[in-house]
Amino acid sequence: MDEKLLIKNARAIVTCDAEDHVYWDSDILIDGPRIVAIGKGLQAEGARTIDGKGKFIYPGLINTHHHFFQTFVRNLTTIDYPNMMVMDWIDKIYRIFQIIDSDVIYYSTLTAFADLIKHGCTCAFDHQYCYTNKTGKSPVDRQMEAAELLGIRYHAGRGTNTLPRSEGSSIPDNMLETTDEFLKDCERLIGLYHDPNPYSMRQIVMAPCQPINCYEETFRETVVMAREKGVRMHTHLGEGENEGIIARYGKQTLDWCRDLGFIGEDVWYAHNWEVLPEEYRILAETKTGVSHCPSPAILGGFPILDIKAMQEAGVLISLGCDGSATNDSSNLLDALRIAFLMQTWHTKARGGCASAYDMLKVATINGAKTLGRPDLGSLEPDKAADLFMIDTETLELAGALHDPKHLLARVGLTGPVWLTMINGKVVYRDGSLQGVDEQKLFAEGEAVCTRVIRDPSEAYKALKI
């Protein structure tokens, strides 16, 4: 039987719904995975109660681009991303990626999930393209294990790289797959894990890594299978590969994708900082989404998306952390803050920018739309009970509580939240992940990282290949 929960007397509830409602001094009634009601003085016999006194409540953040396997190369100063161009960085970092095994996939995923959950993320998409001789075809399976253990809602992007270095890619041969291998495993994963129903906790996305490192047939066949199976599609686009694609095919990457059909309401791209103003219309008319990943854009010194202009043109923008090799963090609250500040940098030149609340909606309801989840992204009846709560009765927030809608990005609340709830279940509360031995998992993860990544002989051999 589903458990009923009643969050009582929250100081404010920011819904991010179509009318931008904020409920003051109100309650939320939850039955199983769904929200039943929001309002004052709600009652429910037999419901377990959570005291919301002094708390602001927000919809769970939705991460639309990440690479969990990279969390074990955070703070690895031998790969100096801020001083490298993307294609050079890819060439070097893949030499490390090729030594990753199945245990690294599992524990690095747990690490990323923990960071996301503790900072208010309730639904995460990961672009998993690290398939090595050591991982075999197990990465998404190991990630699903990790998601179930911590209770996070997970959309797995089954990525691939199919073009060899000898034909112009940056991929070591022992990380390549054939298009047929990729398609076969996508079919397996969709059959095992893809749940399209409301309140689904897991879905599969077909996600070739990037056009520059795949054969054209990989993208073409992805379009056919994804639309036949009813799953979404994703790739990196407009992050430095345009020059190479123009040299190879005589066209911009967006045009290349459009010609192959890899565009539309069931597709979103990561980054897209090379997008041209005249291409906004194409993205808008086709209802193709863009995952904005602010941290790697700053670290790499790349152009800052004009989110206000793109949204005015009708482009759907969501928010992503991106992989820890180019972020060193899986904190989506931090990404929210950075994204807002990036936009304010160009306020005068661009005639205004997206507000702090606009950016919150990018990270919530827009993320839900990007992933095709009408059951997520806002707090309202019949939506999933995905939310996080912050404690406002702390000295550092005195005098800043005038407007809960703008608080997070404008004031810069980037630390751990007070509580995170996913699908009606509390998965994190007051500093503790629920139902797991966090210290034990930390020790196991550290041991795996030392064995695989820190081993000097393995790392040395990888960098010499």
mmCIF file of N, CA, C and O in Angstrom, residues 284-374:
data_model
loop_
_atom_site.group_PDB
_atom_site.id
_atom_site.type_symbol
_atom_site.label_atom_id
_atom_site.label_comp_id
_atom_site.label_asym_id
_atom_site.label_seq_id
_atom_site.Cartn_x
_atom_site.Cartn_y
_atom_site.Cartn_z
ATOM 1 N N ALA A 284 13.837 25.953 -32.736
ATOM 2 C CA ALA A 284 12.496 26.246 -32.231
ATOM 3 C C ALA A 284 11.421 25.571 -33.061
ATOM 4 O O ALA A 284 10.486 24.954 -32.521
ATOM 5 N N GLU A 285 11.532 25.679 -34.376
ATOM 6 C CA GLU A 285 10.496 25.109 -35.249
ATOM 7 C C GLU A 285 10.443 23.589 -35.157
ATOM 8 O O GLU A 285 9.372 22.993 -35.275
ATOM 9 N N THR A 286 11.583 22.966 -34.930
ATOM 10 C CA THR A 286 11.619 21.509 -34.818
ATOM 11 C C THR A 286 11.389 21.027 -33.384
ATOM 12 O O THR A 286 11.302 19.829 -33.137
ATOM 13 N N LYS A 287 11.317 21.996 -32.434
ATOM 14 C CA LYS A 287 11.117 21.706 -31.005
ATOM 15 C C LYS A 287 12.258 20.865 -30.425
ATOM 16 O O LYS A 287 12.057 20.049 -29.525
ATOM 17 N N THR A 288 13.456 21.099 -30.958
ATOM 18 C CA THR A 288 14.651 20.405 -30.483
ATOM 19 C C THR A 288 15.211 21.126 -29.268
ATOM 20 O O THR A 288 15.364 22.351 -29.285
ATOM 21 N N GLY A 289 15.538 20.385 -28.214
ATOM 22 C CA GLY A 289 16.024 20.995 -26.986
ATOM 23 C C GLY A 289 17.529 21.179 -26.963
ATOM 24 O O GLY A 289 18.280 20.566 -27.732
ATOM 25 N N VAL A 290 17.970 22.026 -26.043
ATOM 26 C CA VAL A 290 19.390 22.277 -25.809
ATOM 27 C C VAL A 290 19.649 22.183 -24.312
ATOM 28 O O VAL A 290 18.977 22.839 -23.518
ATOM 29 N N SER A 291 20.620 21.349 -23.926
ATOM 30 C CA SER A 291 21.056 21.284 -22.530
ATOM 31 C C SER A 291 22.235 22.224 -22.347
ATOM 32 O O SER A 291 23.314 22.014 -22.905
ATOM 33 N N HIS A 292 22.008 23.268 -21.571
ATOM 34 C CA HIS A 292 23.051 24.255 -21.291
ATOM 35 C C HIS A 292 23.890 23.771 -20.116
ATOM 36 O O HIS A 292 23.362 23.507 -19.035
ATOM 37 N N CYS A 293 25.200 23.661 -20.328
ATOM 38 C CA CYS A 293 26.123 23.198 -19.279
ATOM 39 C C CYS A 293 27.103 24.338 -18.988
ATOM 40 O O CYS A 293 28.118 24.480 -19.676
ATOM 41 N N PRO A 294 26.810 25.162 -17.997
ATOM 42 C CA PRO A 294 27.583 26.389 -17.803
ATOM 43 C C PRO A 294 29.022 26.177 -17.330
ATOM 44 O O PRO A 294 29.921 26.907 -17.761
ATOM 45 N N SER A 295 29.247 25.218 -16.454
ATOM 46 C CA SER A 295 30.593 25.084 -15.877
ATOM 47 C C SER A 295 31.664 24.773 -16.914
ATOM 48 O O SER A 295 32.709 25.437 -16.943
ATOM 49 N N PRO A 296 31.479 23.780 -17.789
ATOM 50 C CA PRO A 296 32.511 23.525 -18.795
ATOM 51 C C PRO A 296 32.677 24.668 -19.787
ATOM 52 O O PRO A 296 33.770 24.862 -20.330
ATOM 53 N N ALA A 297 31.605 25.422 -20.019
ATOM 54 C CA ALA A 297 31.733 26.573 -20.920
ATOM 55 C C ALA A 297 32.676 27.615 -20.329
ATOM 56 O O ALA A 297 33.531 28.173 -21.025
ATOM 57 N N ILE A 298 32.555 27.857 -19.036
ATOM 58 C CA ILE A 298 33.454 28.816 -18.387
ATOM 59 C C ILE A 298 34.872 28.268 -18.325
ATOM 60 O O ILE A 298 35.840 28.949 -18.657
ATOM 61 N N LEU A 299 35.007 27.009 -17.890
ATOM 62 C CA LEU A 299 36.339 26.414 -17.772
ATOM 63 C C LEU A 299 37.052 26.363 -19.115
ATOM 64 O O LEU A 299 38.275 26.516 -19.193
ATOM 65 N N GLY A 300 36.311 26.148 -20.176
ATOM 66 C CA GLY A 300 36.916 26.055 -21.498
ATOM 67 C C GLY A 300 37.021 27.377 -22.221
ATOM 68 O O GLY A 300 37.598 27.459 -23.314
ATOM 69 N N GLY A 301 36.442 28.444 -21.643
ATOM 70 C CA GLY A 301 36.494 29.748 -22.276
ATOM 71 C C GLY A 301 35.650 29.843 -23.534
ATOM 72 O O GLY A 301 36.015 30.533 -24.490
ATOM 73 N N PHE A 302 34.490 29.158 -23.530
ATOM 74 C CA PHE A 302 33.660 29.103 -24.727
ATOM 75 C C PHE A 302 32.596 30.200 -24.712
ATOM 76 O O PHE A 302 32.308 30.776 -23.667
ATOM 77 N N PRO A 303 31.987 30.467 -25.859
ATOM 78 C CA PRO A 303 30.915 31.469 -25.911
ATOM 79 C C PRO A 303 29.774 31.114 -24.959
ATOM 80 O O PRO A 303 29.452 29.948 -24.755
ATOM 81 N N ILE A 304 29.175 32.135 -24.369
ATOM 82 C CA ILE A 304 28.080 31.964 -23.421
ATOM 83 C C ILE A 304 26.755 32.074 -24.164
ATOM 84 O O ILE A 304 26.500 33.059 -24.864
ATOM 85 N N LEU A 305 25.940 31.043 -24.046
ATOM 86 C CA LEU A 305 24.656 31.036 -24.745
ATOM 87 C C LEU A 305 23.833 32.272 -24.395
ATOM 88 O O LEU A 305 23.759 32.670 -23.232
ATOM 89 N N ASP A 306 23.186 32.834 -25.396
ATOM 90 C CA ASP A 306 22.249 33.932 -25.170
ATOM 91 C C ASP A 306 20.882 33.311 -24.882
ATOM 92 O O ASP A 306 20.030 33.178 -25.767
ATOM 93 N N ILE A 307 20.688 32.903 -23.631
ATOM 94 C CA ILE A 307 19.482 32.157 -23.266
ATOM 95 C C ILE A 307 18.227 32.998 -23.476
ATOM 96 O O ILE A 307 17.201 32.500 -23.951
ATOM 97 N N LYS A 308 18.293 34.272 -23.141
ATOM 98 C CA LYS A 308 17.123 35.129 -23.322
ATOM 99 C C LYS A 308 16.695 35.165 -24.784
ATOM 100 O O LYS A 308 15.517 34.979 -25.116
ATOM 101 N N ALA A 309 17.645 35.375 -25.691
ATOM 102 C CA ALA A 309 17.320 35.427 -27.115
ATOM 103 C C ALA A 309 16.840 34.076 -27.621
ATOM 104 O O ALA A 309 15.900 33.999 -28.424
ATOM 105 N N MET A 310 17.465 33.001 -27.155
ATOM 106 C CA MET A 310 17.053 31.670 -27.593
ATOM 107 C C MET A 310 15.638 31.357 -27.107
ATOM 108 O O MET A 310 14.815 30.813 -27.853
ATOM 109 N N GLN A 311 15.327 31.709 -25.867
ATOM 110 C CA GLN A 311 13.981 31.457 -25.356
ATOM 111 C C GLN A 311 12.945 32.326 -26.060
ATOM 112 O O GLN A 311 11.839 31.874 -26.340
ATOM 113 N N GLU A 312 13.306 33.562 -26.357
ATOM 114 C CA GLU A 312 12.386 34.436 -27.099
ATOM 115 C C GLU A 312 12.114 33.893 -28.495
ATOM 116 O O GLU A 312 11.033 34.092 -29.055
ATOM 117 N N ALA A 313 13.092 33.170 -29.045
ATOM 118 C CA ALA A 313 12.905 32.540 -30.353
ATOM 119 C C ALA A 313 12.109 31.243 -30.254
ATOM 120 O O ALA A 313 11.703 30.683 -31.268
ATOM 121 N N GLY A 314 11.899 30.761 -29.010
ATOM 122 C CA GLY A 314 11.114 29.548 -28.809
ATOM 123 C C GLY A 314 11.927 28.290 -28.582
ATOM 124 O O GLY A 314 11.388 27.179 -28.631
ATOM 125 N N VAL A 315 13.233 28.424 -28.301
ATOM 126 C CA VAL A 315 14.090 27.258 -28.083
ATOM 127 C C VAL A 315 13.930 26.765 -26.641
ATOM 128 O O VAL A 315 13.935 27.559 -25.698
ATOM 129 N N LEU A 316 13.791 25.458 -26.481
ATOM 130 C CA LEU A 316 13.680 24.846 -25.160
ATOM 131 C C LEU A 316 15.075 24.643 -24.583
ATOM 132 O O LEU A 316 15.871 23.869 -25.107
ATOM 133 N N ILE A 317 15.367 25.326 -23.473
ATOM 134 C CA ILE A 317 16.672 25.246 -22.814
ATOM 135 C C ILE A 317 16.512 24.551 -21.473
ATOM 136 O O ILE A 317 15.640 24.902 -20.670
ATOM 137 N N SER A 318 17.362 23.561 -21.209
ATOM 138 C CA SER A 318 17.402 22.898 -19.896
ATOM 139 C C SER A 318 18.812 23.032 -19.331
ATOM 140 O O SER A 318 19.679 23.664 -19.938
ATOM 141 N N LEU A 319 19.046 22.431 -18.165
ATOM 142 C CA LEU A 319 20.317 22.616 -17.470
ATOM 143 C C LEU A 319 21.022 21.289 -17.239
ATOM 144 O O LEU A 319 20.397 20.298 -16.856
ATOM 145 N N GLY A 320 22.342 21.289 -17.458
ATOM 146 C CA GLY A 320 23.143 20.088 -17.208
ATOM 147 C C GLY A 320 24.411 20.407 -16.443
ATOM 148 O O GLY A 320 24.947 21.522 -16.538
ATOM 149 N N CYS A 321 24.892 19.435 -15.687
ATOM 150 C CA CYS A 321 26.197 19.575 -15.006
ATOM 151 C C CYS A 321 27.339 19.406 -15.990
ATOM 152 O O CYS A 321 28.346 20.081 -15.930
ATOM 153 N N ASP A 322 27.202 18.459 -16.881
ATOM 154 C CA ASP A 322 28.239 17.895 -17.739
ATOM 155 C C ASP A 322 29.155 17.033 -16.908
ATOM 156 O O ASP A 322 29.083 16.991 -15.680
ATOM 157 N N GLY A 323 30.039 16.313 -17.582
ATOM 158 C CA GLY A 323 30.893 15.358 -16.911
ATOM 159 C C GLY A 323 31.910 16.010 -15.997
ATOM 160 O O GLY A 323 32.331 17.147 -16.209
ATOM 161 N N SER A 324 32.301 15.263 -14.986
ATOM 162 C CA SER A 324 33.209 15.809 -13.982
ATOM 163 C C SER A 324 34.610 16.047 -14.509
ATOM 164 O O SER A 324 35.413 16.712 -13.848
ATOM 165 N N ALA A 325 34.942 15.535 -15.655
ATOM 166 C CA ALA A 325 36.239 15.842 -16.249
ATOM 167 C C ALA A 325 36.299 17.293 -16.710
ATOM 168 O O ALA A 325 37.381 17.859 -16.873
ATOM 169 N N THR A 326 35.128 17.904 -16.931
ATOM 170 C CA THR A 326 35.078 19.302 -17.357
ATOM 171 C C THR A 326 34.249 20.152 -16.409
ATOM 172 O O THR A 326 33.826 21.247 -16.757
ATOM 173 N N ASN A 327 34.010 19.650 -15.213
ATOM 174 C CA ASN A 327 33.225 20.392 -14.230
ATOM 175 C C ASN A 327 33.786 20.187 -12.827
ATOM 176 O O ASN A 327 33.840 21.114 -12.041
ATOM 177 N N ASP A 328 34.191 18.971 -12.500
ATOM 178 C CA ASP A 328 34.675 18.595 -11.169
ATOM 179 C C ASP A 328 33.572 18.649 -10.119
ATOM 180 O O ASP A 328 33.855 18.681 -8.926
ATOM 181 N N SER A 329 32.320 18.632 -10.564
ATOM 182 C CA SER A 329 31.206 18.712 -9.630
ATOM 183 C C SER A 329 29.966 18.105 -10.254
ATOM 184 O O SER A 329 29.776 18.171 -11.460
ATOM 185 N N SER A 330 29.130 17.518 -9.402
ATOM 186 C CA SER A 330 27.810 17.058 -9.843
ATOM 187 C C SER A 330 26.727 17.796 -9.066
ATOM 188 O O SER A 330 25.691 17.240 -8.739
ATOM 189 N N ASN A 331 26.984 19.051 -8.776
ATOM 190 C CA ASN A 331 26.093 19.887 -7.980
ATOM 191 C C ASN A 331 25.278 20.772 -8.914
ATOM 192 O O ASN A 331 25.781 21.760 -9.441
ATOM 193 N N LEU A 332 24.014 20.421 -9.118
ATOM 194 C CA LEU A 332 23.192 21.175 -10.066
ATOM 195 C C LEU A 332 22.763 22.528 -9.500
ATOM 196 O O LEU A 332 22.473 23.452 -10.262
ATOM 197 N N LEU A 333 22.737 22.690 -8.178
ATOM 198 C CA LEU A 333 22.500 24.016 -7.607
ATOM 199 C C LEU A 333 23.647 24.953 -7.961
ATOM 200 O O LEU A 333 23.431 26.144 -8.246
ATOM 201 N N ASP A 334 24.849 24.435 -7.955
ATOM 202 C CA ASP A 334 26.005 25.227 -8.352
ATOM 203 C C ASP A 334 25.909 25.599 -9.829
ATOM 204 O O ASP A 334 26.184 26.740 -10.217
ATOM 205 N N ALA A 335 25.503 24.649 -10.659
ATOM 206 C CA ALA A 335 25.327 24.940 -12.083
ATOM 207 C C ALA A 335 24.257 26.005 -12.303
ATOM 208 O O ALA A 335 24.381 26.862 -13.183
ATOM 209 N N LEU A 336 23.192 25.960 -11.487
ATOM 210 C CA LEU A 336 22.126 26.964 -11.575
ATOM 211 C C LEU A 336 22.668 28.353 -11.273
ATOM 212 O O LEU A 336 22.387 29.324 -11.995
ATOM 213 N N ARG A 337 23.433 28.472 -10.234
ATOM 214 C CA ARG A 337 24.031 29.757 -9.852
ATOM 215 C C ARG A 337 24.962 30.266 -10.951
ATOM 216 O O ARG A 337 24.904 31.437 -11.351
ATOM 217 N N ILE A 338 25.828 29.390 -11.453
ATOM 218 C CA ILE A 338 26.780 29.790 -12.492
ATOM 219 C C ILE A 338 26.045 30.210 -13.761
ATOM 220 O O ILE A 338 26.386 31.210 -14.397
ATOM 221 N N ALA A 339 25.015 29.456 -14.124
ATOM 222 C CA ALA A 339 24.255 29.787 -15.329
ATOM 223 C C ALA A 339 23.638 31.176 -15.225
ATOM 224 O O ALA A 339 23.663 31.960 -16.186
ATOM 225 N N PHE A 340 23.077 31.484 -14.061
ATOM 226 C CA PHE A 340 22.479 32.808 -13.863
ATOM 227 C C PHE A 340 23.540 33.901 -13.956
ATOM 228 O O PHE A 340 23.345 34.912 -14.650
ATOM 229 N N LEU A 341 24.670 33.724 -13.296
ATOM 230 C CA LEU A 341 25.713 34.747 -13.332
ATOM 231 C C LEU A 341 26.280 34.920 -14.738
ATOM 232 O O LEU A 341 26.615 36.037 -15.151
ATOM 233 N N MET A 342 26.385 33.827 -15.480
ATOM 234 C CA MET A 342 26.853 33.927 -16.866
ATOM 235 C C MET A 342 25.935 34.813 -17.692
ATOM 236 O O MET A 342 26.383 35.619 -18.505
ATOM 237 N N GLN A 343 24.637 34.670 -17.464
ATOM 238 C CA GLN A 343 23.678 35.474 -18.222
ATOM 239 C C GLN A 343 23.757 36.951 -17.829
ATOM 240 O O GLN A 343 23.650 37.838 -18.669
ATOM 241 N N THR A 344 23.952 37.223 -16.538
ATOM 242 C CA THR A 344 24.015 38.620 -16.105
ATOM 243 C C THR A 344 25.233 39.331 -16.675
ATOM 244 O O THR A 344 25.223 40.563 -16.834
ATOM 245 N N TRP A 345 26.284 38.579 -16.985
ATOM 246 C CA TRP A 345 27.498 39.179 -17.550
ATOM 247 C C TRP A 345 27.182 39.958 -18.823
ATOM 248 O O TRP A 345 27.791 40.977 -19.112
ATOM 249 N N HIS A 346 26.224 39.464 -19.588
ATOM 250 C CA HIS A 346 25.899 40.086 -20.878
ATOM 251 C C HIS A 346 24.608 40.907 -20.832
ATOM 252 O O HIS A 346 24.046 41.226 -21.875
ATOM 253 N N THR A 347 24.146 41.244 -19.627
ATOM 254 C CA THR A 347 22.849 41.902 -19.498
ATOM 255 C C THR A 347 22.738 43.162 -20.348
ATOM 256 O O THR A 347 21.782 43.340 -21.100
ATOM 257 N N LYS A 348 23.693 44.056 -20.223
ATOM 258 C CA LYS A 348 23.594 45.336 -20.931
ATOM 259 C C LYS A 348 23.689 45.141 -22.446
ATOM 260 O O LYS A 348 22.894 45.670 -23.213
ATOM 261 N N ALA A 349 24.674 44.359 -22.871
ATOM 262 C CA ALA A 349 24.889 44.184 -24.308
ATOM 263 C C ALA A 349 23.719 43.473 -24.965
ATOM 264 O O ALA A 349 23.406 43.706 -26.139
ATOM 265 N N ARG A 350 23.045 42.582 -24.218
ATOM 266 C CA ARG A 350 21.979 41.782 -24.805
ATOM 267 C C ARG A 350 20.589 42.317 -24.493
ATOM 268 O O ARG A 350 19.582 41.686 -24.801
ATOM 269 N N GLY A 351 20.524 43.471 -23.852
ATOM 270 C CA GLY A 351 19.225 44.065 -23.578
ATOM 271 C C GLY A 351 18.434 43.313 -22.529
ATOM 272 O O GLY A 351 17.208 43.176 -22.633
ATOM 273 N N GLY A 352 19.112 42.830 -21.516
ATOM 274 C CA GLY A 352 18.434 42.101 -20.449
ATOM 275 C C GLY A 352 18.801 40.627 -20.476
ATOM 276 O O GLY A 352 19.316 40.110 -21.466
ATOM 277 N N CYS A 353 18.538 39.963 -19.369
ATOM 278 C CA CYS A 353 18.895 38.546 -19.301
ATOM 279 C C CYS A 353 17.799 37.762 -18.599
ATOM 280 O O CYS A 353 16.869 38.330 -18.018
ATOM 281 N N ALA A 354 17.910 36.459 -18.657
ATOM 282 C CA ALA A 354 16.994 35.592 -17.932
ATOM 283 C C ALA A 354 17.152 35.845 -16.435
ATOM 284 O O ALA A 354 18.269 35.992 -15.933
ATOM 285 N N SER A 355 16.038 35.897 -15.704
ATOM 286 C CA SER A 355 16.090 36.147 -14.268
ATOM 287 C C SER A 355 16.517 34.889 -13.520
ATOM 288 O O SER A 355 16.571 33.791 -14.081
ATOM 289 N N ALA A 356 16.782 35.063 -12.218
ATOM 290 C CA ALA A 356 17.138 33.917 -11.387
ATOM 291 C C ALA A 356 16.002 32.899 -11.369
ATOM 292 O O ALA A 356 16.241 31.686 -11.374
ATOM 293 N N TYR A 357 14.757 33.372 -11.361
ATOM 294 C CA TYR A 357 13.620 32.447 -11.395
ATOM 295 C C TYR A 357 13.481 31.791 -12.764
ATOM 296 O O TYR A 357 13.159 30.600 -12.862
ATOM 297 N N ASP A 358 13.753 32.537 -13.834
ATOM 298 C CA ASP A 358 13.754 31.934 -15.178
ATOM 299 C C ASP A 358 14.724 30.761 -15.221
ATOM 300 O O ASP A 358 14.430 29.703 -15.790
ATOM 301 N N MET A 359 15.882 30.928 -14.605
ATOM 302 C CA MET A 359 16.884 29.870 -14.614
ATOM 303 C C MET A 359 16.440 28.679 -13.758
ATOM 304 O O MET A 359 16.754 27.531 -14.080
ATOM 305 N N LEU A 360 15.703 28.952 -12.678
ATOM 306 C CA LEU A 360 15.157 27.847 -11.891
ATOM 307 C C LEU A 360 14.197 27.017 -12.737
ATOM 308 O O LEU A 360 14.207 25.783 -12.678
ATOM 309 N N LYS A 361 13.387 27.684 -13.553
ATOM 310 C CA LYS A 361 12.459 26.944 -14.414
ATOM 311 C C LYS A 361 13.218 26.190 -15.513
ATOM 312 O O LYS A 361 12.795 25.108 -15.930
ATOM 313 N N VAL A 362 14.338 26.732 -15.973
ATOM 314 C CA VAL A 362 15.197 25.997 -16.899
ATOM 315 C C VAL A 362 15.638 24.681 -16.258
ATOM 316 O O VAL A 362 15.688 23.627 -16.918
ATOM 317 N N ALA A 363 15.924 24.734 -14.960
ATOM 318 C CA ALA A 363 16.445 23.560 -14.249
ATOM 319 C C ALA A 363 15.358 22.626 -13.743
ATOM 320 O O ALA A 363 15.683 21.553 -13.207
ATOM 321 N N THR A 364 14.088 22.976 -13.915
ATOM 322 C CA THR A 364 12.998 22.141 -13.402
ATOM 323 C C THR A 364 12.023 21.776 -14.513
ATOM 324 O O THR A 364 12.168 20.732 -15.146
ATOM 325 N N ILE A 365 11.068 22.635 -14.787
ATOM 326 C CA ILE A 365 10.016 22.300 -15.751
ATOM 327 C C ILE A 365 10.575 22.133 -17.164
ATOM 328 O O ILE A 365 10.134 21.257 -17.922
ATOM 329 N N ASN A 366 11.603 22.926 -17.513
ATOM 330 C CA ASN A 366 12.199 22.760 -18.846
ATOM 331 C C ASN A 366 12.943 21.432 -18.963
ATOM 332 O O ASN A 366 12.955 20.799 -20.022
ATOM 333 N N GLY A 367 13.568 21.010 -17.868
ATOM 334 C CA GLY A 367 14.214 19.701 -17.879
ATOM 335 C C GLY A 367 13.216 18.591 -18.088
ATOM 336 O O GLY A 367 13.468 17.628 -18.830
ATOM 337 N N ALA A 368 12.053 18.711 -17.435
ATOM 338 C CA ALA A 368 11.003 17.703 -17.599
ATOM 339 C C ALA A 368 10.514 17.658 -19.043
ATOM 340 O O ALA A 368 10.330 16.574 -19.619
ATOM 341 N N LYS A 369 10.313 18.811 -19.650
ATOM 342 C CA LYS A 369 9.879 18.853 -21.055
ATOM 343 C C LYS A 369 10.941 18.241 -21.960
ATOM 344 O O LYS A 369 10.616 17.519 -22.916
ATOM 345 N N THR A 370 12.202 18.518 -21.671
ATOM 346 C CA THR A 370 13.303 17.995 -22.478
ATOM 347 C C THR A 370 13.320 16.477 -22.465
ATOM 348 O O THR A 370 13.558 15.835 -23.501
ATOM 349 N N LEU A 371 13.079 15.889 -21.298
ATOM 350 C CA LEU A 371 13.096 14.434 -21.163
ATOM 351 C C LEU A 371 11.763 13.787 -21.520
ATOM 352 O O LEU A 371 11.634 12.561 -21.442
ATOM 353 N N GLY A 372 10.779 14.591 -21.911
ATOM 354 C CA GLY A 372 9.472 14.042 -22.263
ATOM 355 C C GLY A 372 8.712 13.542 -21.056
ATOM 356 O O GLY A 372 8.008 12.538 -21.134
ATOM 357 N N ARG A 373 8.802 14.272 -19.931
ATOM 358 C CA ARG A 373 8.188 13.850 -18.684
ATOM 359 C C ARG A 373 7.151 14.875 -18.216
ATOM 360 O O ARG A 373 7.432 15.730 -17.368
ATOM 361 N N PRO A 374 5.913 14.809 -18.711
ATOM 362 C CA PRO A 374 4.869 15.726 -18.247
ATOM 363 C C PRO A 374 4.488 15.513 -16.793
ATOM 364 O O PRO A 374 3.786 16.342 -16.213
#
